PDB file of C-alpha atoms in Angstrom:
ATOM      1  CA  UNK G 119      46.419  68.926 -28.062  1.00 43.00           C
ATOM      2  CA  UNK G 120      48.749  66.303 -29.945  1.00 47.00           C
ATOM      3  CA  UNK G 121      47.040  64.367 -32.256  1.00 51.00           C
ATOM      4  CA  UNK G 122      49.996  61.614 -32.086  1.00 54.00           C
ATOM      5  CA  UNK G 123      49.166  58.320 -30.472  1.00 54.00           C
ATOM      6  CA  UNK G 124      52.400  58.118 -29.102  1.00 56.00           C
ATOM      7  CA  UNK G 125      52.174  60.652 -26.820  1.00 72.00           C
ATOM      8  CA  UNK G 126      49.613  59.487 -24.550  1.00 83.00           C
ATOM      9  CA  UNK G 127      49.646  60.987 -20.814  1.00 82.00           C
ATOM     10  CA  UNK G 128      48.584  57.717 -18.947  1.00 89.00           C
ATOM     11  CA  UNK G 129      50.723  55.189 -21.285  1.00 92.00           C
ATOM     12  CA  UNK G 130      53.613  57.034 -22.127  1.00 94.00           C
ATOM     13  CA  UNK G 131      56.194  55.883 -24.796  1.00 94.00           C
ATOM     14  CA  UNK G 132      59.142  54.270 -23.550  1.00 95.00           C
ATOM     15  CA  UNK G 133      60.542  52.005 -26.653  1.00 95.00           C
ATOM     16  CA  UNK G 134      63.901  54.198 -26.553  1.00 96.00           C
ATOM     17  CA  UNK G 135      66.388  54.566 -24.131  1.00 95.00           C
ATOM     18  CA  UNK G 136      65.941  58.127 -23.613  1.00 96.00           C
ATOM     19  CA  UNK G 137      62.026  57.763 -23.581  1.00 96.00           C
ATOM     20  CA  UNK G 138      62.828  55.134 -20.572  1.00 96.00           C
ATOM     21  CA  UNK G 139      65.241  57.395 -18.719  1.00 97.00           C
ATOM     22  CA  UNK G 140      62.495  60.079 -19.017  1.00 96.00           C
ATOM     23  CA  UNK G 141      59.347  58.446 -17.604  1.00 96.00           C
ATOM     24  CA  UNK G 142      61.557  57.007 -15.145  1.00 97.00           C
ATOM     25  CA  UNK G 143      63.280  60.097 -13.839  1.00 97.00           C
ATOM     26  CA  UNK G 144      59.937  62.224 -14.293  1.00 95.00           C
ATOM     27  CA  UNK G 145      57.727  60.142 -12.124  1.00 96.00           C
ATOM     28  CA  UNK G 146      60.399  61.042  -9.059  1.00 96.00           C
ATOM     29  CA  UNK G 147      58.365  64.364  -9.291  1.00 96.00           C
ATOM     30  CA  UNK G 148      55.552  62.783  -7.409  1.00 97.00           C
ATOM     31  CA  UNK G 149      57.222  61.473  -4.107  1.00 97.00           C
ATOM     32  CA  UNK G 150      59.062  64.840  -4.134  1.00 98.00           C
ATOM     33  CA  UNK G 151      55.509  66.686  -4.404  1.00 97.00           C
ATOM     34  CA  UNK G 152      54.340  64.729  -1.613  1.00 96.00           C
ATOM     35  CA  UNK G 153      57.242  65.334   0.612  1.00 97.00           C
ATOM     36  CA  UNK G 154      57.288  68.979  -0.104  1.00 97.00           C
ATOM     37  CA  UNK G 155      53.010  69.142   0.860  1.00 95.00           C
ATOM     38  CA  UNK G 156      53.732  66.680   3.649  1.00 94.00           C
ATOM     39  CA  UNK G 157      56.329  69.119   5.015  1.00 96.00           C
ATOM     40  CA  UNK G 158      53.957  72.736   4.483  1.00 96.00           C
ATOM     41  CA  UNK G 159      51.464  71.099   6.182  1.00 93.00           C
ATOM     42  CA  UNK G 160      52.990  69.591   9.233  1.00 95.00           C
ATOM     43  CA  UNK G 161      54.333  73.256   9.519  1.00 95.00           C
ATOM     44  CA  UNK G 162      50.899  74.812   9.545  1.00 95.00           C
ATOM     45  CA  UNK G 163      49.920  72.860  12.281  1.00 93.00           C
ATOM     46  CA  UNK G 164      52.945  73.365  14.261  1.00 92.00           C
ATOM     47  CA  UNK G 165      52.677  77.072  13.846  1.00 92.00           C
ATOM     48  CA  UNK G 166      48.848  77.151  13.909  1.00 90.00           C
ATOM     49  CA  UNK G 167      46.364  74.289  13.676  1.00 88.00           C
ATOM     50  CA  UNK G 168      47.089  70.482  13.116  1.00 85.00           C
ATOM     51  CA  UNK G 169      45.323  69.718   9.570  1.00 83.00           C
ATOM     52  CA  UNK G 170      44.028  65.864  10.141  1.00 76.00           C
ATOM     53  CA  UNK G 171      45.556  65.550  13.047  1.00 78.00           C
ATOM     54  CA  UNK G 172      48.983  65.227  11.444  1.00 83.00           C
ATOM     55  CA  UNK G 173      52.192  66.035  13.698  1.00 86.00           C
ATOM     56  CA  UNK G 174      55.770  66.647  13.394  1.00 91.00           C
ATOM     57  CA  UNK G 175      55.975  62.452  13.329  1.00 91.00           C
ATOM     58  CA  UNK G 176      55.011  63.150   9.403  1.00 92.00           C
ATOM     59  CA  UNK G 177      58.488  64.722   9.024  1.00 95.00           C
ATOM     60  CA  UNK G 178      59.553  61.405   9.281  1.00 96.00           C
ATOM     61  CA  UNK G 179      57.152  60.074   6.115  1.00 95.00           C
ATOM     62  CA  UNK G 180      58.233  63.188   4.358  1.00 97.00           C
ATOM     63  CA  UNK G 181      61.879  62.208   4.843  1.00 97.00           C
ATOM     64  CA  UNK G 182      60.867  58.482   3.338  1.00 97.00           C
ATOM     65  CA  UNK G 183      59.531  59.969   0.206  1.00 98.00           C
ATOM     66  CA  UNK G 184      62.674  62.236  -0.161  1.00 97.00           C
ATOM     67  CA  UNK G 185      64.875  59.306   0.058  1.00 98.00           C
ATOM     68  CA  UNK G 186      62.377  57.658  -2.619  1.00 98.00           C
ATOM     69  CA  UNK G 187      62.372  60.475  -4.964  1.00 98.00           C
ATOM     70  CA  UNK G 188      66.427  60.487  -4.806  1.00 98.00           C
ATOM     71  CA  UNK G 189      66.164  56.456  -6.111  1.00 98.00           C
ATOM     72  CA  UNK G 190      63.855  57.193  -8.393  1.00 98.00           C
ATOM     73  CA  UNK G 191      65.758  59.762  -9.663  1.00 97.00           C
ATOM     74  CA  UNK G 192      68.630  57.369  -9.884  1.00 97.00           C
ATOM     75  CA  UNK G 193      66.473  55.062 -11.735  1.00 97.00           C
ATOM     76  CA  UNK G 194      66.635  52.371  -8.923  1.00 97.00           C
ATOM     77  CA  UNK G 195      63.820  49.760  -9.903  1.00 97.00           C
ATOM     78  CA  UNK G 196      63.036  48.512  -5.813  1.00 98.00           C
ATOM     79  CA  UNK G 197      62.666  51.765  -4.852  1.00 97.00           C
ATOM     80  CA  UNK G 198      60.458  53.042  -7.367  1.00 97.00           C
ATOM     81  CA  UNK G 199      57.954  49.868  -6.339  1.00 98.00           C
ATOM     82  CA  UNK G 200      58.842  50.027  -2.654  1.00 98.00           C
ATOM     83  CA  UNK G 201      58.068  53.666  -2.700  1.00 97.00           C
ATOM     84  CA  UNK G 202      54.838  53.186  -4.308  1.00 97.00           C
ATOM     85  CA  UNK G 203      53.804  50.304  -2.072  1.00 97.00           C
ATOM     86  CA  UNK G 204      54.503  53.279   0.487  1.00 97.00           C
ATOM     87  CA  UNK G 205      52.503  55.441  -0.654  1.00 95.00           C
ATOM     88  CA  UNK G 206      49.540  53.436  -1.367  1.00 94.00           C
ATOM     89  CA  UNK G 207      50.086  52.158   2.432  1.00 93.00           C
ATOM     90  CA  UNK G 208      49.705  55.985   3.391  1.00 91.00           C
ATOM     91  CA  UNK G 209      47.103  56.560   1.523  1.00 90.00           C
ATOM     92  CA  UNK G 210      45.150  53.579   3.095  1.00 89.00           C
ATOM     93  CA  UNK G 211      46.579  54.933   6.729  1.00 86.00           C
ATOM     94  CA  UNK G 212      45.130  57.867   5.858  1.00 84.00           C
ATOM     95  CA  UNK G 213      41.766  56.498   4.620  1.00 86.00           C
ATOM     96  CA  UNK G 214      41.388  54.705   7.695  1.00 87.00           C
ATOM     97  CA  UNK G 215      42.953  56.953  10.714  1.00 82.00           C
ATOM     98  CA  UNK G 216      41.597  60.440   9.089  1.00 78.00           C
ATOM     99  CA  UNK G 217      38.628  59.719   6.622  1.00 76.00           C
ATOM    100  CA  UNK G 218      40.849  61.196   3.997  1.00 68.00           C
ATOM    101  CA  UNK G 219      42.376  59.333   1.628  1.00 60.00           C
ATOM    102  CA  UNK G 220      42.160  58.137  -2.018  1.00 68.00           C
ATOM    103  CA  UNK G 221      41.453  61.040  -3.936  1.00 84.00           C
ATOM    104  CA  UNK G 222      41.398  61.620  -7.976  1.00 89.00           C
ATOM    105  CA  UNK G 223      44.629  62.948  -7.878  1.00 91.00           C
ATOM    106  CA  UNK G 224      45.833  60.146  -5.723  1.00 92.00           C
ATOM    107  CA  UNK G 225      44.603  58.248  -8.777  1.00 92.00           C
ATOM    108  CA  UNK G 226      46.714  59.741 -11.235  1.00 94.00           C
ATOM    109  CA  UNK G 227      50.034  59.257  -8.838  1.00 95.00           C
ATOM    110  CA  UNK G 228      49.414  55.853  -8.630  1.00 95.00           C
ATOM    111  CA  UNK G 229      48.962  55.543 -12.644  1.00 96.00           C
ATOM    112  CA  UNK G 230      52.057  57.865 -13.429  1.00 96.00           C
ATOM    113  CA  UNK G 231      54.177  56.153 -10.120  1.00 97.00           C
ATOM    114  CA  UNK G 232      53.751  52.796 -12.150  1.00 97.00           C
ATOM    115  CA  UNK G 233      54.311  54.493 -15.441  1.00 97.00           C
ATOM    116  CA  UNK G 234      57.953  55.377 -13.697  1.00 97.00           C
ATOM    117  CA  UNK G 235      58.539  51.522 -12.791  1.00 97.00           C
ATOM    118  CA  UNK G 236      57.513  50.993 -16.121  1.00 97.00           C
ATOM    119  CA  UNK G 237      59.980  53.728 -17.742  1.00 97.00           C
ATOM    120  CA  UNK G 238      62.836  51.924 -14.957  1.00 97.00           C
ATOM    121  CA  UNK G 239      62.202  48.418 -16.217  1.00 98.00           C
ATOM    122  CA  UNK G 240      62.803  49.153 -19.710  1.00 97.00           C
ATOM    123  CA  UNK G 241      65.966  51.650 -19.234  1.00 97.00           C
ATOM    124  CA  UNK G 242      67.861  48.634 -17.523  1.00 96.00           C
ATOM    125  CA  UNK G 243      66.414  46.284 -20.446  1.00 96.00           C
ATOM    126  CA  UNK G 244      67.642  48.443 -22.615  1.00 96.00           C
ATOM    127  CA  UNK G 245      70.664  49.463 -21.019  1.00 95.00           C
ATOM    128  CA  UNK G 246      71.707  45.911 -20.433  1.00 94.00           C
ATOM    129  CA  UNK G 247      70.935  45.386 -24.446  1.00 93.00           C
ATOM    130  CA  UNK G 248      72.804  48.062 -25.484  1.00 90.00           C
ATOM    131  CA  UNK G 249      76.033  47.430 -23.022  1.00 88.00           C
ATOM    132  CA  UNK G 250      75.691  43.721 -24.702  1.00 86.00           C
ATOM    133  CA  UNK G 251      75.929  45.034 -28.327  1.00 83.00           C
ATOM    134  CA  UNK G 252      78.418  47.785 -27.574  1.00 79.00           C
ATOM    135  CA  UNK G 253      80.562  44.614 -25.961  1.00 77.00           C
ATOM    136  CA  UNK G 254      79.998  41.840 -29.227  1.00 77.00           C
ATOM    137  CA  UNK G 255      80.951  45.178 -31.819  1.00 76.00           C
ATOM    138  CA  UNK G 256      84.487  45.873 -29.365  1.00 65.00           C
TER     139      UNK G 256
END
């Protein structure tokens, strides 16, 4: 366990550019979990039993959070809040069609998705900041 401040799991660091272009490209391992769970068990209840009552339609939800990972990947600020928007959304669906829903772990998504908008925010800040200086020393 790090005793440093700065790296804290729920606020993570993002004063460089690299820090930035970390959170921002590591939280596009969430929609990509999703995706990947969404897709094993809509599967499983093609091949055996439905789990919730979810169908092949969820290939379609799986395929939106695979096109959200990809912008998140590329660091694309609307996406990365669009895509959480969407996921809250099916999280609520869920809550409300199949008594399952916001769980602990849905929790953390949520606090590490907005860490990534966070970490995209202040990559283009500082990207645009250090285009500007790169431009005034040329």
């Amino acid at each position: 366990m790090s005793t440093d401040k700065s790296e804290n799991m729920f606020w993570p660091d993002i004063s460089t550019l690299e820090k930035a272009e970390g959170v921002a490209k590591g939280s596009c391992g969430i929609p990509i979990f999703v995706a990947s769970i969404t897709i094993l068990v809509v599967l499983y209840g093609y091949f055996f039993s439905p789990i919730l009552g979810i169908t092949p339609w969820a290939l379609i939800d799986a395929s939106i959070f695979g096109l959200i990972a990809y912008g998140m990947f590329r660091i694309n600020r609307l996406v990365s809040i669009l895509g959480l928007i969407f996921y809250i959304w099916s999280q609520v669906d869920m809550l409300t069609t199949q008594g399952a829903g916001f769980s602990v772990l849905a929790v953390f998504f949520m606090i590490f998705w907005f860490n990534g908008i966070r970490g995209a925010f202040k990559y283009h800040k500082l990207k645009k900041q250090a285009d500007s200086v790169e431009q005034v020393t040329t």
